[in-house]
Amino acid sequence: MSNTNENTQTKNRPTHVVKSRVGYGENVRFERLGVAFTRPTEGLYVKLTGKQVISGGFYLFPIEEKSEGQDAGAAQ
């Protein structure tokens, strides 16, 4: 029997958050669009959520590892 489920949950975690910039100037904010995973060979796999239309591109922000003392529910 394989450990596919275990490997998916523990080793294949997203490495980046995909976000789109909304607004301009002081009203700029970033809307979360999905996540990205590093591939074993090269490149990234981007998994978008929802059915949004993306115009103008998107940004990839690395997910920072959290230490045990940090709040796990903090927004990224």
CSV table of C-alpha atoms in Angstrom, one decimal:
chain,number,residue,atom,x,y,z
A,1,MET,CA,0.0,0.0,0.0
A,2,SER,CA,1.3,3.5,-0.8
A,3,ASN,CA,1.6,6.5,1.4
A,4,THR,CA,0.1,8.8,-1.2
A,5,ASN,CA,-2.2,10.6,1.3
A,6,GLU,CA,0.6,11.0,3.9
A,7,ASN,CA,3.0,12.4,1.2
A,8,THR,CA,0.4,14.8,-0.1
A,9,GLN,CA,-0.3,16.2,3.4
A,10,THR,CA,3.3,16.4,4.8
A,11,LYS,CA,5.8,16.7,2.0
A,12,ASN,CA,3.8,18.5,-0.8
A,13,ARG,CA,2.8,21.6,0.9
A,14,PRO,CA,2.4,24.9,-1.0
A,15,THR,CA,5.5,27.0,-1.1
A,16,HIS,CA,3.9,30.2,-2.4
A,17,VAL,CA,0.7,32.2,-2.1
A,18,VAL,CA,-0.8,33.6,-5.4
A,19,LYS,CA,-2.2,37.1,-5.1
A,20,SER,CA,-3.5,39.8,-7.3
A,21,ARG,CA,-3.1,43.5,-6.6
A,22,VAL,CA,-6.4,45.4,-6.3
A,23,GLY,CA,-6.7,49.2,-6.2
A,24,TYR,CA,-4.1,51.9,-6.5
A,25,GLY,CA,-2.2,54.3,-4.3
A,26,GLU,CA,-3.1,54.1,-0.6
A,27,ASN,CA,-6.0,51.9,-1.3
A,28,VAL,CA,-4.0,49.0,-2.7
A,29,ARG,CA,-4.6,45.5,-1.3
A,30,PHE,CA,-3.8,42.0,-2.4
A,31,GLU,CA,-6.5,39.4,-3.0
A,32,ARG,CA,-5.6,35.8,-2.5
A,33,LEU,CA,-6.1,33.7,-5.7
A,34,GLY,CA,-4.6,30.4,-4.8
A,35,VAL,CA,-1.3,28.7,-4.0
A,36,ALA,CA,1.8,27.4,-5.8
A,37,PHE,CA,4.0,24.3,-5.3
A,38,THR,CA,7.6,23.8,-6.2
A,39,ARG,CA,8.1,20.9,-8.5
A,40,PRO,CA,10.8,18.2,-7.9
A,41,THR,CA,12.5,18.9,-11.3
A,42,GLU,CA,12.0,22.6,-12.0
A,43,GLY,CA,9.3,25.3,-12.1
A,44,LEU,CA,6.1,25.8,-10.1
A,45,TYR,CA,2.7,24.3,-10.2
A,46,VAL,CA,0.0,27.1,-9.7
A,47,LYS,CA,-3.4,26.0,-8.3
A,48,LEU,CA,-6.0,28.8,-8.5
A,49,THR,CA,-9.2,28.7,-6.5
A,50,GLY,CA,-12.5,30.0,-7.7
A,51,LYS,CA,-13.5,31.2,-11.2
A,52,GLN,CA,-12.0,34.7,-11.1
A,53,VAL,CA,-10.8,36.4,-14.3
A,54,ILE,CA,-7.2,37.5,-14.0
A,55,SER,CA,-6.1,40.5,-16.0
A,56,GLY,CA,-2.7,42.1,-15.6
A,57,GLY,CA,-1.1,39.1,-14.0
A,58,PHE,CA,-0.5,37.9,-10.5
A,59,TYR,CA,2.2,37.8,-7.8
A,60,LEU,CA,3.8,34.8,-6.0
A,61,PHE,CA,4.7,35.4,-2.4
A,62,PRO,CA,6.8,32.8,-0.5
A,63,ILE,CA,5.0,31.2,2.4
A,64,GLU,CA,7.1,31.8,5.5
A,65,GLU,CA,7.5,28.9,7.9
A,66,LYS,CA,5.8,29.6,11.3
A,67,SER,CA,7.5,28.8,14.5
A,68,GLU,CA,5.4,27.2,17.3
A,69,GLY,CA,5.1,30.6,19.1
A,70,GLN,CA,3.3,32.3,16.2
A,71,ASP,CA,-0.4,32.4,15.8
A,72,ALA,CA,-1.4,29.8,13.2
A,73,GLY,CA,-4.6,31.8,12.3
A,74,ALA,CA,-2.7,34.9,11.2
A,75,ALA,CA,-3.6,36.2,7.8
A,76,GLN,CA,-1.0,36.2,5.1
